[in-house]
XYZ file of C-alpha atoms in Angstrom:
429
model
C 12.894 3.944 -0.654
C 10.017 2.805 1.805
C 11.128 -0.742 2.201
C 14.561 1.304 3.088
C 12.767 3.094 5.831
C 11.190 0.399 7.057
C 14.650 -1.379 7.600
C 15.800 1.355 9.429
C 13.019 1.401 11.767
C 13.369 -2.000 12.114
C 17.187 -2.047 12.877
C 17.143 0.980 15.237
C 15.329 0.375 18.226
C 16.866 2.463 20.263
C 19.330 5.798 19.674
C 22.214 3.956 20.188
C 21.533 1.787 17.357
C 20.318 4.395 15.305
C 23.396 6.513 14.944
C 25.111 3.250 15.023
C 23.268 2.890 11.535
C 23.930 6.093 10.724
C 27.026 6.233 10.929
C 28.129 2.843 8.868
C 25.343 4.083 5.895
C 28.074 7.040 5.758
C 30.934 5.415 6.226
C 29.635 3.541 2.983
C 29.481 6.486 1.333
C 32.933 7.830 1.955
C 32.123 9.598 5.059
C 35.438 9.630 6.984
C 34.810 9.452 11.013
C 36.729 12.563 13.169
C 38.292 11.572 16.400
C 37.633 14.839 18.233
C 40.377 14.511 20.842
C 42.677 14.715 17.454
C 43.422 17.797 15.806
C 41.409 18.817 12.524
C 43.756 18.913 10.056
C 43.253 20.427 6.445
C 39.527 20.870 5.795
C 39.260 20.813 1.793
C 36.460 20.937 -0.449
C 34.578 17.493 -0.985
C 35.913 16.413 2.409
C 33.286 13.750 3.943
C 33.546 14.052 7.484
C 31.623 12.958 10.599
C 31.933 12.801 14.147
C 30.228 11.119 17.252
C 29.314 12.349 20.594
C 28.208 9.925 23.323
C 27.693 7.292 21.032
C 24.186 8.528 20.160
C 24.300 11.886 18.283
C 26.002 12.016 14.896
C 26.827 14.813 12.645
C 28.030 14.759 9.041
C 29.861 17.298 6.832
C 30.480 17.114 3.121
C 32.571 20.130 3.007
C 31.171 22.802 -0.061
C 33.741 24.607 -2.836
C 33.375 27.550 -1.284
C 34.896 27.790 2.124
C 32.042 28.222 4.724
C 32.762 31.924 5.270
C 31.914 32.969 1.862
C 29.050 30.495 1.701
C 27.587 29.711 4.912
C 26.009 26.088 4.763
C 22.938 24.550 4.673
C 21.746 21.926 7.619
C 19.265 19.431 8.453
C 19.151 18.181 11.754
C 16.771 15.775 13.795
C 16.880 13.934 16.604
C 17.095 9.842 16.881
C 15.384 9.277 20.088
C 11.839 8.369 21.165
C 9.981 8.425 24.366
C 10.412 4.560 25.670
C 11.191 2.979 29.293
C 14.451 2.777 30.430
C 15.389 -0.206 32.697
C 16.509 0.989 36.419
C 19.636 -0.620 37.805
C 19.192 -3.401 39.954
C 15.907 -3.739 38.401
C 14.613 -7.744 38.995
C 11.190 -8.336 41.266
C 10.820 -11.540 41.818
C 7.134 -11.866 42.334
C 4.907 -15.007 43.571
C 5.495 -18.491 40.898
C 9.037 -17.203 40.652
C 7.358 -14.305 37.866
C 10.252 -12.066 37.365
C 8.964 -8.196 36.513
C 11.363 -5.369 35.866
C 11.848 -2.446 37.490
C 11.682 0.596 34.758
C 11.601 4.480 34.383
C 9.555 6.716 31.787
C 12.018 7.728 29.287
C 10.138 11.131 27.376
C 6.464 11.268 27.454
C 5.172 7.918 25.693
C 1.258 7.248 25.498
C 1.693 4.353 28.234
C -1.412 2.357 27.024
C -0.370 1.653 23.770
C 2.731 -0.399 25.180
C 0.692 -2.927 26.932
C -0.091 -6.394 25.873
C 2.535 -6.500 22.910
C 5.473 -8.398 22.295
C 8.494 -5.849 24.052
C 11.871 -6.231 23.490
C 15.236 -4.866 25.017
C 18.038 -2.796 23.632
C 20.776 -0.237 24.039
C 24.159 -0.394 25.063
C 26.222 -2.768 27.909
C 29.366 -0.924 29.317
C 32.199 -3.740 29.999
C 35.889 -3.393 31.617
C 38.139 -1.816 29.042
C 41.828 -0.827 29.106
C 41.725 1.038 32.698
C 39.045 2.842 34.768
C 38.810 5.404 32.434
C 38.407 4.004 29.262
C 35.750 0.761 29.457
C 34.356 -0.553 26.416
C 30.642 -0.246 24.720
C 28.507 -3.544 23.319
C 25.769 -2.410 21.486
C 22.521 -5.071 22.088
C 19.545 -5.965 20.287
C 17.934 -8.637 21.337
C 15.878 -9.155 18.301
C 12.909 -11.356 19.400
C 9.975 -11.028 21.785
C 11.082 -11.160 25.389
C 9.012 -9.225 27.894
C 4.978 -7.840 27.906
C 3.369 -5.829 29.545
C 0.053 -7.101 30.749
C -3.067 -5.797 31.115
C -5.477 -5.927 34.512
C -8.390 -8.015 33.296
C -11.854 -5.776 32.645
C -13.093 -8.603 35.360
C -11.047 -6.560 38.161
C -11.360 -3.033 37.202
C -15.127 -2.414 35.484
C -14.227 1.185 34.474
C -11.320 0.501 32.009
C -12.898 1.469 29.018
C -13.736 5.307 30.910
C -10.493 5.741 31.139
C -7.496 4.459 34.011
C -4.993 6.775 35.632
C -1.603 4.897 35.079
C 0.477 4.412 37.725
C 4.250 4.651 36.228
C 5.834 3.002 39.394
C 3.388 0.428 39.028
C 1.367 -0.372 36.076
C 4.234 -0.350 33.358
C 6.565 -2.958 34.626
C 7.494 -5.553 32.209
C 7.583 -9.396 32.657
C 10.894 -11.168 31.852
C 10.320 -14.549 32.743
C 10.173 -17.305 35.710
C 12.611 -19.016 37.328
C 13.495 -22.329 36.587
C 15.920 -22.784 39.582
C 17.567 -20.901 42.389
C 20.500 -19.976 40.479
C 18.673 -17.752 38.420
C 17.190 -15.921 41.276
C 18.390 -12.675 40.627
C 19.963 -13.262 37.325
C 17.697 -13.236 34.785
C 18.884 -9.870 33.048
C 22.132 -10.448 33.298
C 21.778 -14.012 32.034
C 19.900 -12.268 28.864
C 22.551 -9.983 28.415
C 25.728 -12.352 28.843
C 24.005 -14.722 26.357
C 23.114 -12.219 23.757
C 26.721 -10.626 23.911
C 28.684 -13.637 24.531
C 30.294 -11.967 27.502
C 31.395 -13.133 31.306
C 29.045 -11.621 33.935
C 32.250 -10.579 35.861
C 33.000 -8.403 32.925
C 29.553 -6.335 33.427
C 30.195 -2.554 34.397
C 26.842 -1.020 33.501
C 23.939 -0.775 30.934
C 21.693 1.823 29.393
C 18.769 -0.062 28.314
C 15.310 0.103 26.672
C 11.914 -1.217 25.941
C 11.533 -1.726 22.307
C 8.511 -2.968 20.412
C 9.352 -6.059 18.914
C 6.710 -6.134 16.266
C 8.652 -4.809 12.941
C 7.422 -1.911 10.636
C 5.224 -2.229 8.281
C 2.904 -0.134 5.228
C -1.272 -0.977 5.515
C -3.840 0.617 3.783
C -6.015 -0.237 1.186
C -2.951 1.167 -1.386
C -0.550 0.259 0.784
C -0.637 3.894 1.451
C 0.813 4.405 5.194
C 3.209 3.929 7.297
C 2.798 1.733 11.110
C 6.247 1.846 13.392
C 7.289 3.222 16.024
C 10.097 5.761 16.507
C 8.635 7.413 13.101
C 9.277 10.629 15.244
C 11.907 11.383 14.761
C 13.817 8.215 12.711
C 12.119 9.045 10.024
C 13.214 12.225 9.698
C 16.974 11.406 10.674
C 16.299 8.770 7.573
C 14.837 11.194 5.140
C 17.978 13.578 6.127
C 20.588 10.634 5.866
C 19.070 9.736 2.409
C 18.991 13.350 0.949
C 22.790 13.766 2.118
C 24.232 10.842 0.013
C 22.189 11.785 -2.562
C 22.895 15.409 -2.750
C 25.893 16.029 -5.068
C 28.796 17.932 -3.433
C 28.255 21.548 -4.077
C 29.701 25.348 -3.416
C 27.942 25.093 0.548
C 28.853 23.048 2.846
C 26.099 20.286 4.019
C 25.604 19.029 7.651
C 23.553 16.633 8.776
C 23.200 17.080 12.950
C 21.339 13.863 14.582
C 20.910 14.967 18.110
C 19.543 12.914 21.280
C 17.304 14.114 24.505
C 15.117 15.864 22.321
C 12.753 13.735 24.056
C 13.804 15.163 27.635
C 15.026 18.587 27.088
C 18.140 18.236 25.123
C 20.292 19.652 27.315
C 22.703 17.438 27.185
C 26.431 16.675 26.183
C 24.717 14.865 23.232
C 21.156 17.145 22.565
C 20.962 20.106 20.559
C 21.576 22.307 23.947
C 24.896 21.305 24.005
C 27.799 23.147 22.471
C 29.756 20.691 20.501
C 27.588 21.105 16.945
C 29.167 24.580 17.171
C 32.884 23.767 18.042
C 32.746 21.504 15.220
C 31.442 24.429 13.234
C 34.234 26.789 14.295
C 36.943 23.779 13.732
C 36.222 23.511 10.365
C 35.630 26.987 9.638
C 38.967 27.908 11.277
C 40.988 24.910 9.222
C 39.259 26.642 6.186
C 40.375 30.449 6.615
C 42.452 30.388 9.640
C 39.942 32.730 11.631
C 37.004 32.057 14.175
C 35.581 35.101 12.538
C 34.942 33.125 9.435
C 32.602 31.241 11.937
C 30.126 33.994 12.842
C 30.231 34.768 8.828
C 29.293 30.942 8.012
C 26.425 30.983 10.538
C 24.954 34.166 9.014
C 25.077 32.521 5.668
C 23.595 29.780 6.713
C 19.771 28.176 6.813
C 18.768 25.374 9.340
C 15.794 22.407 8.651
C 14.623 21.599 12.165
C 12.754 18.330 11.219
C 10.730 16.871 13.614
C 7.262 15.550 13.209
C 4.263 17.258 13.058
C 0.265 16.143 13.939
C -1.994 14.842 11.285
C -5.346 15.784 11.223
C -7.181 12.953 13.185
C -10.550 11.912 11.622
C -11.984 10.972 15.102
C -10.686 14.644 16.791
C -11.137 17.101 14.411
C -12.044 19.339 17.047
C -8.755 19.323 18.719
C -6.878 20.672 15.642
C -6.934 24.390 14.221
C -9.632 25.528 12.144
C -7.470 26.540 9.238
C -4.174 25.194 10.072
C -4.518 21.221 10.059
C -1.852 19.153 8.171
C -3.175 15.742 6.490
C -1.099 12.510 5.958
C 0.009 12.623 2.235
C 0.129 16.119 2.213
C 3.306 17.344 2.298
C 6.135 18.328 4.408
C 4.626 20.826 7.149
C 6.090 24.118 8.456
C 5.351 24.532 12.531
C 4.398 28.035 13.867
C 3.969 28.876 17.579
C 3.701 32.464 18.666
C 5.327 31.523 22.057
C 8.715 31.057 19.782
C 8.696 27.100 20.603
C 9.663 26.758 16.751
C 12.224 28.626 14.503
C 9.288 29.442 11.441
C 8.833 32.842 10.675
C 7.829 34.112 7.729
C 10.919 34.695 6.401
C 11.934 31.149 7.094
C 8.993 29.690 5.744
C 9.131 31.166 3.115
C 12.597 29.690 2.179
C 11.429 26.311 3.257
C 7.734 26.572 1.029
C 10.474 27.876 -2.354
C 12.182 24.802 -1.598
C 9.156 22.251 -1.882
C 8.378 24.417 -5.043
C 11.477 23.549 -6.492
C 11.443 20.341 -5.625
C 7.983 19.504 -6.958
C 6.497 18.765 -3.605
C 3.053 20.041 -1.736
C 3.661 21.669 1.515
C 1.760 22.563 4.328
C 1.069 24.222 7.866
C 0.370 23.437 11.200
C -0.560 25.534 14.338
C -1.736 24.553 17.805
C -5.435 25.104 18.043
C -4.964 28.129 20.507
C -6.591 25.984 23.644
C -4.358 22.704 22.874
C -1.519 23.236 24.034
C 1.411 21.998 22.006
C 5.209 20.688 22.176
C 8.821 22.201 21.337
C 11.664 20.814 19.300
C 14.862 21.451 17.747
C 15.056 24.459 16.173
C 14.870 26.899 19.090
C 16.670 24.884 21.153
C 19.912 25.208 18.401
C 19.338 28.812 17.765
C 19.966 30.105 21.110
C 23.320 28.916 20.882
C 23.890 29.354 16.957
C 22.317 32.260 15.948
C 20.424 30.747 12.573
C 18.092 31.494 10.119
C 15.702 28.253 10.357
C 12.709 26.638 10.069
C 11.015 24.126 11.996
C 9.111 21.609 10.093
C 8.053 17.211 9.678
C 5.909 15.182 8.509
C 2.514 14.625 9.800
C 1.406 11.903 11.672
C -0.935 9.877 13.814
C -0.738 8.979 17.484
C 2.360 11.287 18.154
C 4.141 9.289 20.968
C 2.426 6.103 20.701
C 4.235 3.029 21.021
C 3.355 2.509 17.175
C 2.653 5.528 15.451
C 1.111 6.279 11.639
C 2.801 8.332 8.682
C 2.481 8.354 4.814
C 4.323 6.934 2.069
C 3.873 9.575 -0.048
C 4.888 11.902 3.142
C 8.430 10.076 3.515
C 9.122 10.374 -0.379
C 7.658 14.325 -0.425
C 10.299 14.552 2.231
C 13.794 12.937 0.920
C 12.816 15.440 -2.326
C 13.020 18.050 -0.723
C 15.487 17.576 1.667
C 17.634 16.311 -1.413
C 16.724 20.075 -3.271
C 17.636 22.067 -0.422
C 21.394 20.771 0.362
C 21.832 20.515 -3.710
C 21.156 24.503 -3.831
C 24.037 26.673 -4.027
C-alpha cells in the first residue's frame, strides 16, 4: 500500500497530473468517464461514473441499490493541490554569463526556505492550437529530471541568515534554468524545454500553466522505516487514501462519491474548488435520472455524511509549545478530527461522533486536534462545501510535520489507519 503511495506522489507533481492519475486508476476499475455537455442518461445501481472539471478536479460515483433519495450517500472529498510556484508568462531573465532565471509567482502559502538549494523540476499542462479558437488542445508535462534550483545567498554576504531572512517573493525565489550556449537560444530556453519534452512545433504553443516541482522522489526513513518524506502529502495523500478506499469498497445500498477538488490552496472559489457549484449539479443529475425529481436531491443531501480530509499538524518535538495543551495529534496516531470554534471546519459533536464510530469499526485509533487558542490556524474543505450543500460532515487528516514545506513528514501507520477507515465508512449501509 505505501510503496503505492509513494508512486503516486511520485507521478503527480502537480494537480493536473494528479487527477490525471486519478482518473485512469478508475477507469481501471470500471469507472466510466461523463461528458457533462451530454445528457445523463439512465443512472442504475452499480453504475461507475466520473466526471472532470478543468482538467484538475475529479469526482467519482459508484451509484448505491437504493436510489439516493431513500439513502442519501456517503462522500469523501480532498483536494489535489499544494502550495508551489507557478511560472509567469513571458518569464526568461537573462542575467550576466548568459544565466537564465525565471520569472515565478507564489502559488498557496509554501514555507519558501525549504525550496531552496534542491533539485526543482517543472510540470503542468501546455495549451496547443486545436480544432478552432474555441476548442485548443491540452499536453500534460512532466519533465521528470532535475532542471532548475534555487540558490542560496552565501552566509559570506548576509551574516544574519541563521536569525532569520525576510524573503523577498519577487526576488529571492526565482529559479535558474540554464545558460545560453548561443544567441538563438536567447529567449528560448522554456520553450525549447517544453517543445523537446512534448515533441511539439513552437508555432503550435498557445499557453501553459506551469509549476515548480521537487524533483527528489518520495521516500519512507526512520529507524523502522516508520514515516513518510514527500511533498504534496497534503493533500495527495488523502485524495490517495480516498481513491484506494473507493475501489476497494464493495458496491452497496448508498451511493459513494469521491470529490477531488483544486484551489483549496487559494480559496477554492473556483470553477474547479469546492466553492464552485458543479459537485452539486452532478448531485441533482443523478438524483433526478434516479426518481425523476430535484426534490429527491434535497432528500439525498439530508441523508447524507461528508469526510472533509485534509491534513492535520503533528505534534512537533522541537515546538511543543505551539500546540494545545490537551488537543495535540501525534504521527502514528490515528486519523484526526479538526475543531475550530470560528466554524473553519465542519466537526461538531455530532459529526465527530460519526467519524470516531467509524474508526471503531474499522479497528483504527483516532484522534483530535485544536488550534492552541493564540496560534492561529487554517480552513479547508468542509465549510467551504457546506455552504453550498447543506451536509452533515466532518473535517478530519492525518497528522503531519512541516505543513507546507516543500517536503513534508507523515506516518506509515497514519496512511494505512486511513484507507481502513475510509474503506469502512463508504462500505456502511
Amino acid at each position: 500500500m505505501i510503496k503505492r503511495l509513494l508512486d503516486f506522489l511520485n507521478a503527480s507533481p502537480v494537480n493536473f497530473l494528479a487527477a490525471k492519475n486519478i482518473c485512469d486508476e478508475l477507469e481501471k476499475a470500471g469507472f466510466r468517464r461523463i461528458d457533462p455537455t451530454q445528457p445523463l442518461g439512465e443512472v442504475k445501481a452499480g453504475d461507475r461514473l466520473f466526471v472532470t472539471k478543468n482538467d484538475s478536479s475529479v469526482y467519482a460515483f459508484q451509484i448505491g441499490r437504493k436510489t439516493m433519495a431513500d439513502s442519501g450517500f456517503h462522500m469523501i472529498c480532498a483536494h489535489c493541490d499544494s502550495p508551489t510556484f507557478r511560472i509567469k508568462p513571458n518569464a526568461e531573465m537573462t542575467c550576466e554569463g548568459g544565466i537564465v532565471k525565471l520569472n515565478t509567482e507564489v502559488y498557496g502559502g509554501p514555507i519558501m526556505s525549504t525550496w531552496f538549494d534542491r533539485p526543482l523540476t517543472l510540470a503542468g499542462r501546455v495549451i496547443v492550437r486545436g480544432t478552432d479558437a474555441l476548442n485548443p488542445k491540452t499536453l500534460l508535462m512532466h519533465v521528470k529530471r532535475p532542471l532548475l534550483q534555487i540558490s542560496n545567498l552565501a552566509i559570506h554576504f548576509n551574516r544574519q541568515v541563521n536569525d532569520g531572512v525576510k524573503l523577498s517573493k519577487q526576488k529571492d525565489v526565482l529559479p535558474i534554468l540554464g545558460i545560453i550556449n548561443d544567441e538563438l537560444e536567447r529567449g528560448n530556453l522554456l520553450v525549447n524545454v517544453i517543445c523537446d519534452e512534448l515533441k511539439i512545433d513552437r508555432k503550435d504553443i498557445l499557453d501553459f500553466d506551469l509549476y515548480l516541482a521537487d524533483a527528489s522522489p518520495s521516500c519512507t526513513f526512520g529507524v523502522h522505516d516508520e514515516f513518510i518524506s514527500s511533498g504534496r502529502l497534503d493533500d495527495l495523500s488523502m485524495c490517495f487514501a480516498g481513491l484506494e478506499a473507493l475501489l476497494a469498497a464493495p458496491a452497496g445500498d448508498v451511493t459513494q462519491v469521491l470529490a477531488i477538488f483544486d484551489n483549496e490552496e487559494t480559496g477554492s472559489q473556483t470553477k474547479q474548488g469546492a466553492g464552485s457549484p458543479f459537485l452539486s449539479a452532478m448531485l441533482k443529475r443523478i438524483a433526478l435520472a434516479q426518481s425523476g425529481t430535484e426534490e429527491a436531491y434535497w432528500q439525498a443531501v439530508e441523508r447524507a455524511f461528508m469526510i472533509s480530509a485534509d491534513n492535520a499538524h503533528a505534534w512537533h518535538p522541537n515546538y511543543s509549545e505551539k500546540f494545545d495543551p490537551t488537543n495535540h495529534p501525534v504521527l502514528g496516531g490515528g486519523p484526526v478530527i479538526k475543531f475550530n470554534a470560528a466554524q473553519k471546519y465542519a466537526s461538531d459533536a455530532v459529526s465527530a461522533a460519526v467519524f470516531a464510530e467509524i474508526c471503531r469499526e474499522a479497528g483504527v485509533p483516532c484522534q483530535r486536534f485544536v488550534n492552541h487558542s493564540d496560534v492561529a490556524g487554517g480552513s479547508t474543505l468542509g465549510n467551504i462545501l457546506a455552504s453550498s450543500i447543506p451536509l452533515r460532515g466532518v473535517d478530519m487528516g492525518n497528522a503531519i510535520l512541516a505543513m507546507h514545506s516543500c517536503r513534508e513528514t507523515g506516518s506509515v501507520a497514519d496512511h494505512e489507519y486511513c484507507v481502513r477507515a475510509f474503506t469502512c465508512f463508504y462500505s456502511m449501509n
